[in-house]
XYZ file of C-alpha atoms in Angstrom:
406
model
C 124.374 -52.505 171.817
C 121.443 -50.112 171.251
C 121.144 -48.679 167.763
C 118.849 -46.242 165.956
C 118.137 -46.061 162.241
C 116.442 -42.663 161.867
C 117.038 -39.052 162.908
C 114.156 -36.570 162.715
C 114.573 -32.773 162.842
C 111.687 -30.502 163.877
C 112.314 -26.734 163.936
C 110.595 -25.304 167.015
C 107.887 -22.633 166.421
C 109.336 -22.204 162.965
C 107.456 -19.183 161.579
C 107.668 -17.280 164.861
C 111.353 -18.166 165.258
C 112.158 -16.825 161.775
C 110.399 -13.561 162.660
C 112.431 -13.305 165.872
C 115.595 -14.018 163.902
C 114.786 -11.243 161.428
C 113.757 -8.689 164.062
C 115.829 -8.578 167.277
C 113.116 -6.445 168.935
C 110.805 -9.492 168.874
C 113.204 -11.820 170.676
C 112.104 -13.027 174.065
C 108.616 -11.600 173.545
C 105.259 -13.299 172.951
C 104.496 -13.076 169.241
C 102.010 -14.737 166.897
C 102.232 -15.035 163.131
C 98.905 -14.265 161.443
C 97.654 -14.072 157.831
C 96.256 -10.554 158.396
C 95.836 -8.032 161.203
C 92.162 -8.630 161.974
C 90.529 -10.076 165.075
C 88.507 -12.656 163.127
C 91.480 -14.612 161.804
C 93.527 -17.313 163.548
C 97.156 -17.582 164.616
C 99.315 -19.557 162.204
C 102.117 -19.938 164.726
C 103.141 -18.711 168.164
C 106.489 -18.190 169.826
C 107.202 -20.202 172.957
C 106.772 -17.007 174.966
C 103.215 -16.821 173.585
C 102.622 -20.551 174.065
C 103.261 -20.050 177.786
C 99.988 -18.078 177.813
C 98.070 -20.889 176.106
C 98.250 -19.453 172.594
C 98.798 -21.982 169.816
C 98.183 -22.582 166.122
C 94.494 -21.998 165.437
C 93.848 -19.647 168.355
C 91.623 -16.763 167.254
C 93.378 -13.397 167.336
C 90.727 -11.898 169.617
C 91.175 -14.807 172.043
C 94.966 -14.461 171.905
C 94.629 -10.814 172.956
C 92.601 -11.877 175.995
C 95.103 -14.573 176.943
C 98.090 -12.256 176.486
C 97.326 -8.509 176.200
C 100.971 -7.739 175.377
C 101.178 -10.178 172.445
C 102.684 -8.867 169.200
C 101.116 -9.920 165.901
C 103.234 -10.271 162.762
C 101.821 -10.825 159.277
C 103.450 -13.960 157.889
C 105.700 -13.960 154.839
C 105.695 -17.416 153.244
C 108.420 -16.459 150.764
C 110.871 -15.687 153.584
C 109.931 -18.902 155.386
C 110.524 -20.823 152.167
C 113.970 -19.256 151.770
C 114.966 -20.120 155.341
C 113.621 -23.643 154.821
C 116.025 -24.246 151.939
C 118.943 -22.897 154.003
C 118.064 -25.224 156.885
C 117.875 -28.244 154.558
C 121.329 -27.335 153.222
C 122.638 -27.016 156.791
C 121.387 -30.495 157.677
C 122.747 -31.845 154.380
C 126.176 -30.504 155.338
C 126.134 -32.991 158.233
C 124.188 -35.928 156.803
C 122.082 -36.613 153.677
C 118.384 -35.768 154.109
C 116.223 -38.748 153.200
C 112.890 -36.891 153.081
C 111.450 -33.450 153.755
C 108.111 -33.924 155.488
C 107.068 -30.283 155.796
C 108.510 -26.795 155.818
C 109.915 -27.357 159.319
C 110.498 -31.139 159.416
C 112.941 -33.499 157.747
C 114.235 -37.019 158.306
C 117.629 -38.691 157.827
C 118.124 -42.432 157.427
C 121.209 -43.489 159.390
C 123.613 -46.170 158.269
C 126.814 -47.848 159.366
C 128.515 -46.354 162.415
C 125.976 -43.515 162.566
C 123.457 -46.023 163.922
C 125.355 -46.511 167.166
C 123.820 -44.435 169.933
C 126.878 -42.320 170.750
C 127.515 -41.441 167.103
C 123.848 -40.679 166.446
C 123.693 -38.312 169.418
C 126.918 -36.655 168.272
C 125.411 -36.215 164.786
C 122.251 -34.693 166.282
C 124.311 -32.091 168.136
C 126.309 -31.374 164.980
C 123.067 -30.770 163.048
C 121.795 -28.476 165.801
C 124.961 -26.368 165.550
C 124.705 -26.219 161.740
C 121.140 -24.890 162.014
C 122.304 -22.262 164.523
C 124.631 -20.955 161.819
C 121.548 -20.237 159.694
C 119.962 -18.342 162.609
C 120.620 -18.247 166.343
C 116.873 -18.087 167.025
C 116.252 -21.294 165.055
C 116.036 -24.027 167.665
C 115.123 -27.609 166.922
C 113.971 -30.781 168.615
C 115.532 -34.000 167.347
C 114.247 -37.545 167.636
C 116.292 -40.738 167.234
C 114.493 -44.061 166.787
C 114.424 -47.430 164.982
C 112.020 -46.162 162.269
C 110.989 -42.853 160.759
C 107.533 -42.816 162.340
C 108.940 -43.253 165.840
C 111.686 -40.685 165.226
C 108.923 -38.167 164.489
C 107.172 -39.137 167.735
C 110.479 -38.767 169.591
C 111.041 -35.285 168.152
C 107.692 -34.217 169.633
C 108.537 -35.731 173.022
C 110.450 -32.743 174.368
C 110.071 -29.190 173.068
C 111.783 -26.851 172.653
C 115.419 -27.859 172.069
C 114.841 -31.497 172.910
C 116.843 -34.586 172.013
C 114.905 -37.794 172.655
C 116.100 -41.326 171.949
C 113.759 -44.278 171.411
C 115.423 -47.683 171.331
C 113.900 -51.120 171.162
C 114.711 -51.479 174.848
C 113.017 -48.302 176.135
C 110.314 -47.751 173.502
C 107.278 -49.218 175.239
C 108.095 -47.468 178.508
C 108.281 -44.077 176.764
C 105.251 -44.571 174.526
C 103.035 -45.558 177.440
C 103.449 -42.015 178.798
C 101.632 -40.719 175.704
C 98.037 -40.824 174.505
C 97.053 -42.309 171.118
C 96.200 -38.765 169.966
C 99.874 -37.830 170.434
C 100.854 -40.093 167.536
C 101.122 -38.420 164.114
C 98.239 -39.435 161.902
C 95.710 -39.718 164.748
C 93.492 -36.642 164.593
C 90.086 -35.874 166.124
C 88.112 -38.172 163.804
C 90.546 -41.073 164.188
C 90.590 -40.576 167.944
C 86.793 -40.768 167.969
C 86.952 -44.015 165.991
C 89.471 -45.453 168.461
C 87.290 -44.492 171.424
C 84.311 -46.271 169.864
C 86.473 -49.404 169.678
C 87.417 -49.105 173.351
C 90.959 -47.855 172.671
C 91.440 -45.133 175.278
C 95.139 -45.425 176.150
C 98.413 -46.340 174.496
C 98.316 -49.596 176.440
C 94.946 -50.343 174.792
C 96.489 -49.616 171.391
C 99.383 -52.006 172.063
C 96.968 -54.781 172.964
C 95.226 -54.725 169.554
C 96.307 -57.473 167.169
C 97.152 -56.923 163.506
C 93.672 -57.847 162.267
C 91.939 -55.516 164.725
C 94.250 -52.612 163.813
C 93.390 -53.143 160.140
C 89.693 -53.100 161.067
C 89.903 -49.938 163.197
C 91.682 -47.955 160.503
C 89.675 -49.546 157.733
C 92.738 -50.520 155.724
C 96.473 -51.022 155.445
C 97.293 -47.931 157.531
C 96.196 -49.806 160.655
C 98.679 -52.563 159.878
C 101.424 -49.964 159.417
C 100.672 -48.465 162.827
C 100.831 -51.958 164.334
C 104.308 -52.491 162.864
C 105.598 -48.961 163.486
C 104.923 -48.990 167.222
C 106.749 -52.314 167.399
C 109.931 -50.788 165.931
C 109.665 -52.362 162.485
C 111.528 -50.360 159.861
C 110.415 -51.105 156.332
C 110.746 -49.314 153.018
C 107.471 -47.544 152.427
C 107.932 -44.692 149.979
C 104.164 -44.404 149.640
C 103.992 -43.287 153.261
C 105.819 -40.115 152.199
C 103.028 -39.236 149.785
C 100.750 -36.587 151.215
C 97.525 -38.340 152.186
C 95.213 -35.340 152.353
C 94.801 -31.718 151.342
C 92.960 -29.386 153.683
C 91.857 -25.789 153.270
C 89.945 -23.503 155.653
C 88.985 -19.848 155.861
C 87.397 -17.612 158.481
C 84.706 -15.657 156.636
C 84.906 -11.864 156.590
C 81.670 -10.223 157.862
C 80.296 -9.481 154.377
C 80.471 -13.183 153.421
C 78.834 -14.597 156.559
C 75.792 -15.891 154.714
C 75.019 -19.256 153.163
C 75.647 -17.834 149.685
C 78.914 -16.178 150.719
C 80.089 -19.301 152.544
C 79.333 -21.425 149.490
C 81.373 -19.124 147.251
C 84.313 -19.326 149.657
C 83.923 -23.123 149.775
C 84.161 -23.115 145.967
C 87.338 -21.040 146.154
C 88.891 -23.363 148.749
C 87.957 -26.371 146.625
C 89.497 -24.758 143.551
C 92.784 -24.276 145.421
C 92.690 -27.834 146.781
C 92.000 -29.367 143.367
C 94.856 -27.348 141.860
C 97.150 -28.810 144.501
C 95.862 -32.288 143.629
C 96.879 -31.830 140.006
C 100.277 -30.412 140.969
C 100.864 -33.557 143.036
C 99.510 -35.755 140.229
C 97.116 -37.158 142.826
C 93.451 -38.168 142.939
C 91.056 -37.825 145.878
C 88.734 -40.600 147.013
C 87.153 -38.839 149.986
C 85.507 -35.435 150.425
C 84.921 -33.773 153.810
C 83.474 -30.333 154.538
C 82.561 -28.539 157.745
C 80.984 -25.199 158.568
C 81.288 -23.531 161.955
C 78.616 -20.977 162.790
C 78.843 -17.714 164.723
C 76.993 -19.430 167.597
C 79.849 -22.020 167.759
C 77.677 -24.832 166.400
C 79.270 -27.003 163.718
C 77.958 -28.944 160.727
C 80.001 -31.435 158.734
C 79.535 -33.993 155.996
C 81.845 -36.636 154.565
C 81.389 -38.743 151.445
C 83.440 -41.285 149.520
C 83.924 -40.231 145.908
C 85.185 -41.785 142.713
C 88.866 -40.977 142.078
C 88.834 -37.371 140.993
C 90.999 -34.250 140.595
C 89.080 -31.830 138.327
C 87.191 -28.694 139.364
C 83.916 -29.463 137.605
C 83.394 -32.869 139.214
C 84.436 -31.673 142.657
C 82.079 -28.694 142.383
C 79.186 -31.020 141.615
C 80.047 -32.991 144.748
C 80.228 -29.779 146.775
C 76.808 -28.634 145.540
C 75.275 -32.005 146.353
C 76.677 -32.009 149.898
C 75.925 -28.311 150.467
C 72.205 -28.948 149.876
C 72.116 -30.476 153.386
C 73.595 -27.397 155.100
C 71.447 -26.282 158.081
C 70.357 -22.655 158.382
C 72.457 -20.218 160.415
C 75.202 -17.626 160.025
C 78.442 -19.331 158.884
C 81.711 -18.192 160.453
C 84.323 -20.585 159.087
C 84.461 -23.073 156.206
C 86.861 -26.034 156.113
C 87.281 -28.862 153.629
C 89.524 -31.886 153.241
C 90.270 -34.028 150.193
C 91.713 -37.280 151.492
C 92.529 -40.916 150.770
C 94.770 -39.643 147.989
C 96.341 -41.918 145.412
C 98.860 -41.225 142.662
C 98.067 -41.599 138.967
C 99.893 -44.934 138.690
C 97.589 -46.310 141.420
C 94.442 -45.095 139.703
C 92.114 -47.505 137.922
C 90.671 -46.555 134.550
C 86.925 -45.985 134.630
C 84.073 -45.006 132.351
C 83.002 -42.586 135.088
C 86.025 -40.305 134.654
C 85.054 -36.838 133.475
C 87.674 -36.541 130.752
C 86.360 -33.170 129.544
C 86.541 -31.808 133.072
C 90.073 -33.142 133.571
C 91.305 -31.661 130.276
C 89.584 -28.330 131.011
C 91.158 -28.103 134.492
C 94.634 -28.798 133.120
C 94.106 -26.206 130.367
C 93.091 -23.611 132.963
C 96.153 -24.467 135.066
C 98.393 -23.977 132.032
C 96.906 -20.576 131.172
C 97.065 -19.302 134.745
C 100.660 -20.465 135.116
C 101.706 -18.840 131.847
C 99.742 -15.576 131.978
C 99.025 -14.979 135.656
C 96.839 -16.116 138.554
C 93.059 -15.816 138.115
C 93.212 -15.290 134.362
C 90.625 -18.050 133.948
C 88.421 -19.556 136.639
C 84.955 -21.002 137.128
C 82.219 -18.383 136.972
C 81.017 -19.081 140.507
C 84.333 -17.792 141.868
C 84.073 -14.304 140.403
C 82.792 -12.631 143.574
C 85.375 -14.312 145.804
C 88.427 -14.671 143.579
C 90.454 -12.542 146.019
C 89.046 -14.299 149.104
C 91.024 -17.010 150.946
C 94.387 -15.718 149.662
C 97.596 -17.730 149.543
C 98.564 -18.882 153.007
C 101.872 -20.015 154.377
C 102.851 -23.451 153.171
C 103.290 -26.255 155.705
C 103.631 -29.341 153.502
C 103.674 -27.615 150.111
C 107.062 -25.937 150.337
C 107.680 -23.002 147.960
C 110.630 -23.622 145.680
C 112.050 -20.105 146.167
C 115.698 -19.392 145.551
C 117.753 -18.503 148.575
C 119.034 -15.382 146.820
C 116.473 -14.140 144.335
C 118.046 -11.372 142.252
C 115.878 -11.981 139.207
C 114.050 -8.713 139.773
């Protein structure tokens, strides 16, 4: 008898769907959620009506207008999305306990007992779908059922929107071979490039790698996890739920499209990323930055760093890397702090900047108590209002469903 151990829920076009739920006039129409109503920014989300025109997350607003002249742009409201998120989690919880919330629009349930049988799992999936509809009729979801959490996520992406896909040990390889390695969560552009250099072009190629080679390709234990995951192994791995990277990016407004302006924005993005590190009680071991120019050329640099989470040390790293920036007119700045570890995994070192760590925590405390931007590094003064708060994907706001405090 076929069984599944995990159920994964992915809300389709979440931000756009919430907007269509709130405003009936937007239903059935191509819409895109944006941070601001300017042509130089990017779409944060698109409705499926807009996706039919080729518009997706990251599409520039000016390009979206060319692809779909009738598109409607809506400025995102991360507080509302946070409130709906908590209602959706409660709806799923009313059917089955949620094991982990992976992002603002994704959550996973570990199945046990009779729920693991295929018929019961499918019945539970339909029950969850109906519970989410009670939160909002425009809130559709795709659900994946599989032997482990990783594969249930892959299954949820298999058919969108409104899909229900089942991976079992019997049909897994057949279904996975229809995908590309890039379709697997955790394989982005840089990892795909690394796979290509190793001759891994297809999913069949990936399956043929042995455990040792997978470890080598990924440069660590993650490769071994991928090896086991795609072979249906289900093992307790709470560390896999820890966010492994923090990324920030910002399209520069015209008055900051200079090397000096781009550097100031990079400092602001780094300040926000390091604050998130400290909130997570995490430490970064890798620093990546890229700059895209108005002529579409791109520069990037990546360095391994000593375990770090404070603003002063990270700013020194930024300045060192920035010294290699080629000339040109910057258009967009992006940075990633990755290879994150928690404090209990950290090794004590004489190289830790204790003064910097204590200063960063003191600044966090003051800003939390007395208001944002009360204290900040001097280099941020000209751009303290740049790169404003964006909608959370993995950092979910803890807003109350009914906030009557005001």
